[in-house]
Short mmCIF file of N, CA, C and O in Angstrom, two decimals:
data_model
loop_
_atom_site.label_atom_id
_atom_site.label_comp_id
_atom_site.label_asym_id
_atom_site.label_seq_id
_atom_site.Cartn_x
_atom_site.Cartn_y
_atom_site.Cartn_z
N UNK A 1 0.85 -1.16 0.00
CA UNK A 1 0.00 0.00 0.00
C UNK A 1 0.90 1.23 0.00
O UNK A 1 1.36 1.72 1.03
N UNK A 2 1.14 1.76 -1.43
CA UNK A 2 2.16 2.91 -0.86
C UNK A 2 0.85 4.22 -1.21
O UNK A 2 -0.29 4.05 -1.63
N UNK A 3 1.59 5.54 -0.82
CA UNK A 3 1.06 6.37 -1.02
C UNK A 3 1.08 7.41 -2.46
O UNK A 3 1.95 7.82 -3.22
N UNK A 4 -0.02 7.51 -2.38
CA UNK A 4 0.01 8.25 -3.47
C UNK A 4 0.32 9.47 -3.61
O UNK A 4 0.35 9.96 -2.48
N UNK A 5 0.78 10.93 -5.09
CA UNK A 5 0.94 12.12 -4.73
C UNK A 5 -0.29 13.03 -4.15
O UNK A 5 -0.03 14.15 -3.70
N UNK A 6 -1.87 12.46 -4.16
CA UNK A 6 -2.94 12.94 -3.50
C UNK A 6 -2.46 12.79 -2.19
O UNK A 6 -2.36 13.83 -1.55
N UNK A 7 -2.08 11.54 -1.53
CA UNK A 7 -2.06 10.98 0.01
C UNK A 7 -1.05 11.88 0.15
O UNK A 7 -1.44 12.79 0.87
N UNK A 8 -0.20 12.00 -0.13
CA UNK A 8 1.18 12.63 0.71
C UNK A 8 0.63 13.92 0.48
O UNK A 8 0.25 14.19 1.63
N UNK A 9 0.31 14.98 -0.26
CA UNK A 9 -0.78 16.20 0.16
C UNK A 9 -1.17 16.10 1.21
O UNK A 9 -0.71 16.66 2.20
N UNK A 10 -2.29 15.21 1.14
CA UNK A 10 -3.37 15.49 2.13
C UNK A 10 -2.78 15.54 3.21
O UNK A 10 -3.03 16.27 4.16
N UNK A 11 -1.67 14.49 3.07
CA UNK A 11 -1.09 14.42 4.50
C UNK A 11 -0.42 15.54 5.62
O UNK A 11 -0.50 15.81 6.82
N UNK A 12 0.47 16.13 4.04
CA UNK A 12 1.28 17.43 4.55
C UNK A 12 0.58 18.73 5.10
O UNK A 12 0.93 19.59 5.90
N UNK A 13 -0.60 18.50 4.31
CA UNK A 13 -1.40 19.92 4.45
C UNK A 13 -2.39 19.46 5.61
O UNK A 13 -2.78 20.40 6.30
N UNK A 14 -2.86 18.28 5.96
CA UNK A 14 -3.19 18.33 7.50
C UNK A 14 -2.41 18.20 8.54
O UNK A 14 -2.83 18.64 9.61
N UNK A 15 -0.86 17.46 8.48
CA UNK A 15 -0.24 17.56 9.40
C UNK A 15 0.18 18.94 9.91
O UNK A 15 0.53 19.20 11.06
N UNK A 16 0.08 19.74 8.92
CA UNK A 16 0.38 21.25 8.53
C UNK A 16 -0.37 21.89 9.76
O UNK A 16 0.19 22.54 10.63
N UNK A 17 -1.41 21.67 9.71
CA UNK A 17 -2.46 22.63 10.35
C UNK A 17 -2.44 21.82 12.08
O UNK A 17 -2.25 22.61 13.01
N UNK A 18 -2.58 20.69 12.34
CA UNK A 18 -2.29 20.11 13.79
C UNK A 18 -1.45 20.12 14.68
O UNK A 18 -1.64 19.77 15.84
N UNK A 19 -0.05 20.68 14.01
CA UNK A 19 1.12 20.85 14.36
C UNK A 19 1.59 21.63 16.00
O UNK A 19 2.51 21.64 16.82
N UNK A 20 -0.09 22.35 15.67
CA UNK A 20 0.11 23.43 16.70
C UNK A 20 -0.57 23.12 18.20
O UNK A 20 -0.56 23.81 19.22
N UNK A 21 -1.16 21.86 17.93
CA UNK A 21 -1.79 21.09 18.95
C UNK A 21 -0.81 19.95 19.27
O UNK A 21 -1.47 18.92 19.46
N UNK A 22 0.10 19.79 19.36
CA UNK A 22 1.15 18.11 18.95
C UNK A 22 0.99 18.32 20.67
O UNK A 22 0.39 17.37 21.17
N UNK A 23 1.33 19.21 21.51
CA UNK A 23 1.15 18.53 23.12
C UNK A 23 -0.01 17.70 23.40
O UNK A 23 -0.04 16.71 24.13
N UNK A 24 -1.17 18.33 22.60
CA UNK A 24 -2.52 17.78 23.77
C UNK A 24 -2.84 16.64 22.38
O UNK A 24 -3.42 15.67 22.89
N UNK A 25 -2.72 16.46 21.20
CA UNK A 25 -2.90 15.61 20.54
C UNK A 25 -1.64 14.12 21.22
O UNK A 25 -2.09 12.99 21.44
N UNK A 26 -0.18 14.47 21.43
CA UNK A 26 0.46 13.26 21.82
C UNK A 26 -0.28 12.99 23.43
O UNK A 26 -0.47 11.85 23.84
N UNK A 27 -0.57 13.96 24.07
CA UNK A 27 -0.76 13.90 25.48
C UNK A 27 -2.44 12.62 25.72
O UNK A 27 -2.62 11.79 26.62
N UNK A 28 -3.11 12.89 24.83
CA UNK A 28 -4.86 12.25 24.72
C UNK A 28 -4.25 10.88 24.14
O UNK A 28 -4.56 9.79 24.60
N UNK A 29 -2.99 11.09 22.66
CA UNK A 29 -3.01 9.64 22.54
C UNK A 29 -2.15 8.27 23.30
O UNK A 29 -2.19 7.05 23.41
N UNK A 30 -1.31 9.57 23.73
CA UNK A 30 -0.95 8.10 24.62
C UNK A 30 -1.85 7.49 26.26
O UNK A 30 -1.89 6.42 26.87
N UNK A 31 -2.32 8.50 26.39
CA UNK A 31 -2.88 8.49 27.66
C UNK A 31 -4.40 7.13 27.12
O UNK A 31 -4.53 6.01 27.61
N UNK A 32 -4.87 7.45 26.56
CA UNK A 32 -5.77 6.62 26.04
C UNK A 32 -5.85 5.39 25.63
O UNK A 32 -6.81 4.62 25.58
N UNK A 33 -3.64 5.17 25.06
CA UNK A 33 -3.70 4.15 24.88
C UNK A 33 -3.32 3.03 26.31
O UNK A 33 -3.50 1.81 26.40
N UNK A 34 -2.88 3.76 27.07
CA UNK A 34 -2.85 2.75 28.28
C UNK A 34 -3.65 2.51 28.89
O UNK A 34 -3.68 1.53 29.64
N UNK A 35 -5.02 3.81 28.66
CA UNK A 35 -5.98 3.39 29.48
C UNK A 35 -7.05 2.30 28.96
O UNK A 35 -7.79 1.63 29.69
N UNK A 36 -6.99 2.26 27.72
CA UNK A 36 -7.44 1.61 26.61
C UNK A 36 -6.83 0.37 26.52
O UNK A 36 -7.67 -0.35 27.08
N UNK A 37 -5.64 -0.58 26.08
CA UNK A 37 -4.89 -1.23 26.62
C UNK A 37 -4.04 -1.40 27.61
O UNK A 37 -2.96 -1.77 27.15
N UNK A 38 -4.02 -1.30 28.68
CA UNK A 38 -3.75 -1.58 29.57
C UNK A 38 -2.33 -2.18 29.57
O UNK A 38 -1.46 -1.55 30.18
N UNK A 39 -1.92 -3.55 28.81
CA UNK A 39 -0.98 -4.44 28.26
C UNK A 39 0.07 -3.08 28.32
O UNK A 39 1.07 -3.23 29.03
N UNK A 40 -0.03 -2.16 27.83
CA UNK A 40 1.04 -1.05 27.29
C UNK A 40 1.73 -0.96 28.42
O UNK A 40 2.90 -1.33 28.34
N UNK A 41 1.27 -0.47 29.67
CA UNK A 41 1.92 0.29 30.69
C UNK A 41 2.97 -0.42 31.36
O UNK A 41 3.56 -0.03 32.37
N UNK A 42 3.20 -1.73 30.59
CA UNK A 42 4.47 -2.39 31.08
C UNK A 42 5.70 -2.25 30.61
O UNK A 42 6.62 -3.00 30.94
N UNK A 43 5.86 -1.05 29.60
CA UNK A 43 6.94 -0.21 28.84
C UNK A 43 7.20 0.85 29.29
O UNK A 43 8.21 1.49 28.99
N UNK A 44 5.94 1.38 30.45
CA UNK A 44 6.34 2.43 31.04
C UNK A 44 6.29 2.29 33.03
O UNK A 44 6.01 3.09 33.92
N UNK A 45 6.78 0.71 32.98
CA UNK A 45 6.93 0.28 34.55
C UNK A 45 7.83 1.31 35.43
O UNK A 45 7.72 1.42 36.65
N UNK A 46 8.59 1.93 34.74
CA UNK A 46 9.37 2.58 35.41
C UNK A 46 8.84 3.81 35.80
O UNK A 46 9.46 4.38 36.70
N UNK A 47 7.90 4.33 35.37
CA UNK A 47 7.20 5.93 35.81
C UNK A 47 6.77 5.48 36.78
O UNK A 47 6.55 4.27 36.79
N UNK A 48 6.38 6.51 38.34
CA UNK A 48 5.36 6.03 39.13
C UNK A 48 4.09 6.28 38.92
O UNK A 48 3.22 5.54 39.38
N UNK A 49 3.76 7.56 38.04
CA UNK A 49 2.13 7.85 37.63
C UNK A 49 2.17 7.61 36.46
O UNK A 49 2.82 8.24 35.62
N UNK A 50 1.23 6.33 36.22
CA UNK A 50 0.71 6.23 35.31
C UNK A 50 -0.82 6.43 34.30
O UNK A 50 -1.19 6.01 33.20
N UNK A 51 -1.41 7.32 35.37
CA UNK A 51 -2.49 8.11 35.24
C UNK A 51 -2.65 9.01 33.70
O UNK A 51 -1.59 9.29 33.13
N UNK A 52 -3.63 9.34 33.21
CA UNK A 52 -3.83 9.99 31.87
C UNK A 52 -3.20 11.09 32.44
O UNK A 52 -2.57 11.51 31.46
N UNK A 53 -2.94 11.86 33.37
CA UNK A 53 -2.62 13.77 33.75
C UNK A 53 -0.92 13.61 33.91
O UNK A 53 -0.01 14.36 34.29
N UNK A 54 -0.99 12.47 33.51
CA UNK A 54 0.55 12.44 34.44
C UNK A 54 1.69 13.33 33.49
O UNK A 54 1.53 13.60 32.30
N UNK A 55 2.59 13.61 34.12
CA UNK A 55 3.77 14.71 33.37
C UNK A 55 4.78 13.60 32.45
O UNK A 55 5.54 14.19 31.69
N UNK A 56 4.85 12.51 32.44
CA UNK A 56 5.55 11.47 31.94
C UNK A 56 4.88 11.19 30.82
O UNK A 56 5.55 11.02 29.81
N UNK A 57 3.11 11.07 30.71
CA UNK A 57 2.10 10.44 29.73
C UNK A 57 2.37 11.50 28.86
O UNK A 57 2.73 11.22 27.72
N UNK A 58 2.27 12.81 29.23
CA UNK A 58 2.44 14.24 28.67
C UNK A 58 3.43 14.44 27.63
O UNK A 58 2.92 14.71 26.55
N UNK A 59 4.28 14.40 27.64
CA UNK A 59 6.32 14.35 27.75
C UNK A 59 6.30 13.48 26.51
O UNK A 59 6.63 13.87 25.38
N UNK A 60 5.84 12.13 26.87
CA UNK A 60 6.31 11.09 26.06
C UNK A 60 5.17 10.78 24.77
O UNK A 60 5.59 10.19 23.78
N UNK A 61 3.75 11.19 24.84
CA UNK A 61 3.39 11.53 23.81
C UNK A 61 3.40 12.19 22.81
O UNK A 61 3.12 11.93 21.63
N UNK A 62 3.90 13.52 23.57
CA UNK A 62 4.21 14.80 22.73
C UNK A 62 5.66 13.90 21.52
O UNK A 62 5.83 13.64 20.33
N UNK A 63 6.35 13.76 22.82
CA UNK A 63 7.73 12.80 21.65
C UNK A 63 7.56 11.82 20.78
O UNK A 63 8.36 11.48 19.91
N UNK A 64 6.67 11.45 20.97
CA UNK A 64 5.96 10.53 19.76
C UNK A 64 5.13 11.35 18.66
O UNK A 64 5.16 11.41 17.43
N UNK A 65 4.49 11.86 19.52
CA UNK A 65 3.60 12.73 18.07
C UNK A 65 4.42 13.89 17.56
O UNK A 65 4.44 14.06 16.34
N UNK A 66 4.79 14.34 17.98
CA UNK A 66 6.30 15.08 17.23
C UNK A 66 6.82 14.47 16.40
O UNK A 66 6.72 15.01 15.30
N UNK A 67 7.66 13.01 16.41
CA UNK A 67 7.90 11.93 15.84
C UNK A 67 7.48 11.92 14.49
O UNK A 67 8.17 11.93 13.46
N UNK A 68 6.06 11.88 14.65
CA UNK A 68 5.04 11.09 13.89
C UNK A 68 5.12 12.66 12.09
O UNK A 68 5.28 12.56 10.88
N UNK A 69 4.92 13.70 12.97
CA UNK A 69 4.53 15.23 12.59
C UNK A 69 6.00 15.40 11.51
O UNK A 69 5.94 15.94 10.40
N UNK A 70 7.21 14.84 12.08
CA UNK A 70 8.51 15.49 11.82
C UNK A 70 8.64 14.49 10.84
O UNK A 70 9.17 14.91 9.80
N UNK A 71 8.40 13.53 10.84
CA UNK A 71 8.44 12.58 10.06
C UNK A 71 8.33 12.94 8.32
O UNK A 71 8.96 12.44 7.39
N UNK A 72 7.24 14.02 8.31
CA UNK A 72 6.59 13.83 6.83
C UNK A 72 7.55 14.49 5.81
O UNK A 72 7.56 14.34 4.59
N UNK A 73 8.43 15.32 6.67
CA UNK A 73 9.56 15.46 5.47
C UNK A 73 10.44 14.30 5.07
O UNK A 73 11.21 14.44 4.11
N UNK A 74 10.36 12.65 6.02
CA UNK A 74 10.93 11.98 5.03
C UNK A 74 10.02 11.10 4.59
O UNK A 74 10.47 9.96 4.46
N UNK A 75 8.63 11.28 4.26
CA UNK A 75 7.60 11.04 3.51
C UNK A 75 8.30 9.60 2.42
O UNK A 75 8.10 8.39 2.45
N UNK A 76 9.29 10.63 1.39
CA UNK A 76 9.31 9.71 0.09
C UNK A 76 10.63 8.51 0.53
O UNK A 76 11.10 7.74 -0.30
N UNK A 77 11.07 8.56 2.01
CA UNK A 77 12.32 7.00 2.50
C UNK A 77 11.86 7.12 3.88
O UNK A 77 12.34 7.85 4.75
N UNK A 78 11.10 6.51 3.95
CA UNK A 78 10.93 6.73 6.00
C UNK A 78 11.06 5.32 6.31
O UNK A 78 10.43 4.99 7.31
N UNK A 79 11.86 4.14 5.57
CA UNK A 79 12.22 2.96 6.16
C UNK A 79 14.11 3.78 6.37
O UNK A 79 14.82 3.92 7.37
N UNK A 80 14.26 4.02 5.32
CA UNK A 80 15.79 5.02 5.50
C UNK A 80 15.97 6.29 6.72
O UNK A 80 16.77 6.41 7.65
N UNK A 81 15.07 6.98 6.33
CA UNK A 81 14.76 7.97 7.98
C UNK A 81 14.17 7.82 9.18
O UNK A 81 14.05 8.57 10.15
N UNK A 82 13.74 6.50 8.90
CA UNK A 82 13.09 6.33 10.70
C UNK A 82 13.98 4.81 11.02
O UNK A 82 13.27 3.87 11.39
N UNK A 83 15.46 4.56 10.90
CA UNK A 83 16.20 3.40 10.63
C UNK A 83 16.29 3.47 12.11
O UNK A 83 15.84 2.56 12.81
N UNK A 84 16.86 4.54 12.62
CA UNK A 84 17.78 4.60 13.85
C UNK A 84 16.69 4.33 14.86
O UNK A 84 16.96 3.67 15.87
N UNK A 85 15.28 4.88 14.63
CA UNK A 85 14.25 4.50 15.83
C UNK A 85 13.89 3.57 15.77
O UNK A 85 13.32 3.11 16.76
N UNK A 86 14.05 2.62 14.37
CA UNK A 86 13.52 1.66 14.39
C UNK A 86 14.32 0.60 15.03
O UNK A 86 13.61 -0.21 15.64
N UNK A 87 15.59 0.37 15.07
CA UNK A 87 16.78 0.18 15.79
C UNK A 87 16.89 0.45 17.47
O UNK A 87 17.43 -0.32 18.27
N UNK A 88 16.42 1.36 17.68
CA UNK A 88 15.89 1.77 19.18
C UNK A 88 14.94 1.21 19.45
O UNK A 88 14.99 0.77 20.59
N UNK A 89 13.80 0.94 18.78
CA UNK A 89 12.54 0.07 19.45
C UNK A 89 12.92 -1.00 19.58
O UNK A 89 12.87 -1.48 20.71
N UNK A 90 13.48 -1.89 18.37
CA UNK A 90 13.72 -3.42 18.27
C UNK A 90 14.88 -3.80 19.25
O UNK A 90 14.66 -4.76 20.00
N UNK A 91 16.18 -3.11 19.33
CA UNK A 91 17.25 -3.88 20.03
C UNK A 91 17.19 -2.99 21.84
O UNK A 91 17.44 -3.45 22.96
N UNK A 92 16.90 -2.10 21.55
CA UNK A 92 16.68 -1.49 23.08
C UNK A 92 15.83 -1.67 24.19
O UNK A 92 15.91 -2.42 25.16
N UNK A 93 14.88 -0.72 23.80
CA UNK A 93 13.44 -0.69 24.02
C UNK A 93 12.58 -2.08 24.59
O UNK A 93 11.84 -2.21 25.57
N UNK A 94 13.12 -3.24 23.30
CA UNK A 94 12.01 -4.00 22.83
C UNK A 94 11.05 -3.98 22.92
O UNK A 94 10.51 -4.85 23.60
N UNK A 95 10.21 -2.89 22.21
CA UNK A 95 8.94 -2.92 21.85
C UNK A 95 8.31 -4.29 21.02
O UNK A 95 8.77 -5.04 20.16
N UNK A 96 7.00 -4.21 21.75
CA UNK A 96 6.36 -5.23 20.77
C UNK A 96 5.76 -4.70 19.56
O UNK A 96 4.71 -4.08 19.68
N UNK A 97 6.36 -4.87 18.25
CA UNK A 97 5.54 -3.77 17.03
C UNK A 97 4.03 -3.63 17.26
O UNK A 97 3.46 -2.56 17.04
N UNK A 98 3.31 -4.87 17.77
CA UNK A 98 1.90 -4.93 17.96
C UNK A 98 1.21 -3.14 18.37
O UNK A 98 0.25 -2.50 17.95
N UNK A 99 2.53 -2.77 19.61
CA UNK A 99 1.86 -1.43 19.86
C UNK A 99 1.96 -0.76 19.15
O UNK A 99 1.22 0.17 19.50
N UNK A 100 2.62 -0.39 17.85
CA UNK A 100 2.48 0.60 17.06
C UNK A 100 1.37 0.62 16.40
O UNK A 100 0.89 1.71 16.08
N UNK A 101 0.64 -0.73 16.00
CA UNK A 101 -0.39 0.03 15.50
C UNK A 101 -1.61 0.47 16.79
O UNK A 101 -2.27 1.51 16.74
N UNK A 102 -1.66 -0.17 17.46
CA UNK A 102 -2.12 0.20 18.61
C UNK A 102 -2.38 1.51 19.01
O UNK A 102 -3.43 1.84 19.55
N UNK A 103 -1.28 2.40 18.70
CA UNK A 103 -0.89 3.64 18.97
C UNK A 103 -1.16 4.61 17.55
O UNK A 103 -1.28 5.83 17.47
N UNK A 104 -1.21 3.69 16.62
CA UNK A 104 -1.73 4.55 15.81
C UNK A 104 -3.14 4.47 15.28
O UNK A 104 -3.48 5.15 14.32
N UNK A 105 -4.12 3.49 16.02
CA UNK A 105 -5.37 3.45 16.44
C UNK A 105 -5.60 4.69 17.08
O UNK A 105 -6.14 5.56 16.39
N UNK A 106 -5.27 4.99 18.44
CA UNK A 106 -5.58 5.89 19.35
C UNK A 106 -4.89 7.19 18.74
O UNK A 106 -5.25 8.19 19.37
N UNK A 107 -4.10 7.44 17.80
CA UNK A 107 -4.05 8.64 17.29
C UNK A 107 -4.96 9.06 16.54
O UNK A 107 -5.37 10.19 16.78
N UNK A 108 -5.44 8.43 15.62
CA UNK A 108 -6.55 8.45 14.71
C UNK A 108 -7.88 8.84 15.41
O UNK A 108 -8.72 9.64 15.00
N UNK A 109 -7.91 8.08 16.64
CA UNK A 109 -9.36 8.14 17.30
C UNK A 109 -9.20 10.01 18.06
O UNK A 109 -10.08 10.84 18.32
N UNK A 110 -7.66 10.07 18.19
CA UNK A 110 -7.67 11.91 18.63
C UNK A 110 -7.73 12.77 17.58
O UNK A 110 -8.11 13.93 17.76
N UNK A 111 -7.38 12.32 16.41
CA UNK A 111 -7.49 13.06 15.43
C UNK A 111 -8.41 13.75 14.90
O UNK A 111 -8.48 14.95 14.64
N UNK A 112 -9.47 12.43 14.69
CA UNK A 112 -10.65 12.85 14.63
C UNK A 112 -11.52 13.28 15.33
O UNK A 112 -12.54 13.66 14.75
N UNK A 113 -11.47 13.38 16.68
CA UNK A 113 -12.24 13.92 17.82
C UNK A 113 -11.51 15.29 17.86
O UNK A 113 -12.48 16.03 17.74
N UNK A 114 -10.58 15.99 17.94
CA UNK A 114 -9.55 17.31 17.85
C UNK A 114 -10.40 18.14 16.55
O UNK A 114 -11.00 19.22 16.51
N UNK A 115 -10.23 17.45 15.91
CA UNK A 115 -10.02 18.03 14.26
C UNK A 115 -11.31 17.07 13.20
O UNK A 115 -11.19 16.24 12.31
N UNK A 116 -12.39 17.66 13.80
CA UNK A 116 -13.70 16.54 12.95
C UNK A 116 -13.67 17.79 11.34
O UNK A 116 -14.15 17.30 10.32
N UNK A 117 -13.25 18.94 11.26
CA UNK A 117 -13.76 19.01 9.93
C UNK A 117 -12.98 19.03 8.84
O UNK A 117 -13.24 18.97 7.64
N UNK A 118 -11.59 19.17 9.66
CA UNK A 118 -10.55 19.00 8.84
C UNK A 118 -9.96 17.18 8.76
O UNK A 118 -9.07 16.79 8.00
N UNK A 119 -10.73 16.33 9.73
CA UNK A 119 -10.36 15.24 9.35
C UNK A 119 -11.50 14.44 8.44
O UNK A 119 -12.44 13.81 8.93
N UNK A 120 -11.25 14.59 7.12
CA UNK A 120 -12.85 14.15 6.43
C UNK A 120 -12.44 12.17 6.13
O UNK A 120 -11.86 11.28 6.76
N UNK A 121 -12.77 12.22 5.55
CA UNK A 121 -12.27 10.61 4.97
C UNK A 121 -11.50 10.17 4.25
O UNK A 121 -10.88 9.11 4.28
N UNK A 122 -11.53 11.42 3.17
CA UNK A 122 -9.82 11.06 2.81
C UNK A 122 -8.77 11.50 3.50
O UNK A 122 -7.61 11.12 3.67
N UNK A 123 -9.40 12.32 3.84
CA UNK A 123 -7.78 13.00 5.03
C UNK A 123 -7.69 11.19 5.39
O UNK A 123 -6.85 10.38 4.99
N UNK A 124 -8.52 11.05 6.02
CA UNK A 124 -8.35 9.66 7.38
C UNK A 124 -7.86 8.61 6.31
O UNK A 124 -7.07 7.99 7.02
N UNK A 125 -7.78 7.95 4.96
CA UNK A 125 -7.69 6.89 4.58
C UNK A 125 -6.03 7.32 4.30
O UNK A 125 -5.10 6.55 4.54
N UNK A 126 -5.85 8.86 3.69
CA UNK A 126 -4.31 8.83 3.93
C UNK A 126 -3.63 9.20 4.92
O UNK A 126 -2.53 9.61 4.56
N UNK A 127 -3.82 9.24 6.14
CA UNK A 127 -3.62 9.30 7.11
C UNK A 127 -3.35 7.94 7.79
O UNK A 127 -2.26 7.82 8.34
N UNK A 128 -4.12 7.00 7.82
CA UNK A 128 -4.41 5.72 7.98
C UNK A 128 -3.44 4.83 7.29
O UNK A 128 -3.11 3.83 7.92
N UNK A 129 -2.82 5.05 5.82
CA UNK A 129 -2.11 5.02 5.28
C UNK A 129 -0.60 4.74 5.29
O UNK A 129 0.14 3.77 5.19
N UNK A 130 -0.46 6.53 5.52
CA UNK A 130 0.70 7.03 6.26
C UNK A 130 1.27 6.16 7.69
O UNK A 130 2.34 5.61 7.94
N UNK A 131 0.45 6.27 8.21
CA UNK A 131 0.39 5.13 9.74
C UNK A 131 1.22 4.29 9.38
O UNK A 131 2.44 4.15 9.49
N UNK A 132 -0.01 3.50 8.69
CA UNK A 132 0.80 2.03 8.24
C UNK A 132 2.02 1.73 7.62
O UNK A 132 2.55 0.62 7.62
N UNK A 133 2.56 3.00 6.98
CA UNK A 133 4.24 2.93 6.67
C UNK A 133 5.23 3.41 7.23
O UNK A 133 6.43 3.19 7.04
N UNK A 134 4.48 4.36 8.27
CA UNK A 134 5.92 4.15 9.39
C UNK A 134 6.07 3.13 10.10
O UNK A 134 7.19 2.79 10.47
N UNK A 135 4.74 2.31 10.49
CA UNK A 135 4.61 1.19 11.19
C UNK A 135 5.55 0.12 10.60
O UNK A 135 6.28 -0.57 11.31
N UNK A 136 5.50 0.03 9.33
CA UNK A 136 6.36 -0.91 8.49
C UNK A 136 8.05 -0.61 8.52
O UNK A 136 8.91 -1.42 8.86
N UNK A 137 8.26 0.77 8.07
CA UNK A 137 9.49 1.62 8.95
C UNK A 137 10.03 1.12 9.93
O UNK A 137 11.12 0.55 9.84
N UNK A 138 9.25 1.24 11.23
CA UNK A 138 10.04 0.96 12.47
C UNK A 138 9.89 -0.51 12.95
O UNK A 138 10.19 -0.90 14.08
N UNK A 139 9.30 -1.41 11.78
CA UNK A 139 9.50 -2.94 11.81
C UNK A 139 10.43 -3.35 11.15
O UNK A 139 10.49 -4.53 10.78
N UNK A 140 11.26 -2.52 10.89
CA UNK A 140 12.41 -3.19 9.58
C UNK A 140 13.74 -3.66 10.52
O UNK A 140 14.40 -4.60 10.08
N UNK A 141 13.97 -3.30 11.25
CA UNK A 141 15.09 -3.81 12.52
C UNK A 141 14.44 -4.81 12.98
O UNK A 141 15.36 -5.62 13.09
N UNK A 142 13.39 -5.43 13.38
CA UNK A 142 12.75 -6.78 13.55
C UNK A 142 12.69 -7.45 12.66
O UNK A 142 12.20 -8.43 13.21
N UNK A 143 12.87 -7.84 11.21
CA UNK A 143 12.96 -8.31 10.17
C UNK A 143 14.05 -9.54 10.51
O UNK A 143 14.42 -10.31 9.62
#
């Protein structure tokens, strides 16, 4: 499923406009996703609050959805530009890839609750899209 020159638009020109929300957009999606899966919060055993308000849930979403935002300038190689995180999840971290999409469930579900008129359906299918190839990205060190 790659993207098309419509998808990577749509993409740029809504990531464009959300940019300016990336605290409370990373802050809702990660918080949601632990509260939502539960399974997650064993990657973040080491915080003591693991509460949605917490300054850690805050912090570390934002760094993800930043991530996610900063990303789209390497749109046309993001198995080449997202190598080194992907390298950090797999040999460090060890993330289970399972949560990425996980996480990019619960972004989607903020996306569209944040941003209902600017997120229409195509926004969301290339958006949805997009997801799915960084997801593939930061599975390439698990390979």
């Amino acid at each position: 499923m790659s993207l098309t020159d419509k998808d990577k638009a749509l993409i740029k020109g809504f990531f464009a406009k959300v940019s300016s929300k990336a605290v409370e957009i990373g802050h809702q999606t990660l918080a949601r996703t632990i509260v939502v899966y539960p399974q997650t919060k064993v990657y973040f055993s080491h915080w003591k609050d693991l509460g949605p308000d917490s300054p850690n849930i805050r912090k570390h979403g934002y760094t993800v959805v930043k991530g996610v935002l900063d990303s789209v300038v390497l749109i046309d190689d993001l198995v080449g530009g997202l190598l080194e995180l992907s390298e950090l999840h797999a040999f460090r971290l060890r993330i289970d890839p399972a949560n990425f999409k996980i996480l990019n469930l619960n972004l989607e579900v903020v996306l569209a609750m944040m941003f209902p008129d600017e997120f229409t359906p195509q926004v969301h299918v290339a958006v949805d899209k997009y997801l799915a190839q960084i997801c593939l990205a930061l599975c390439e060190k698990y390979r």
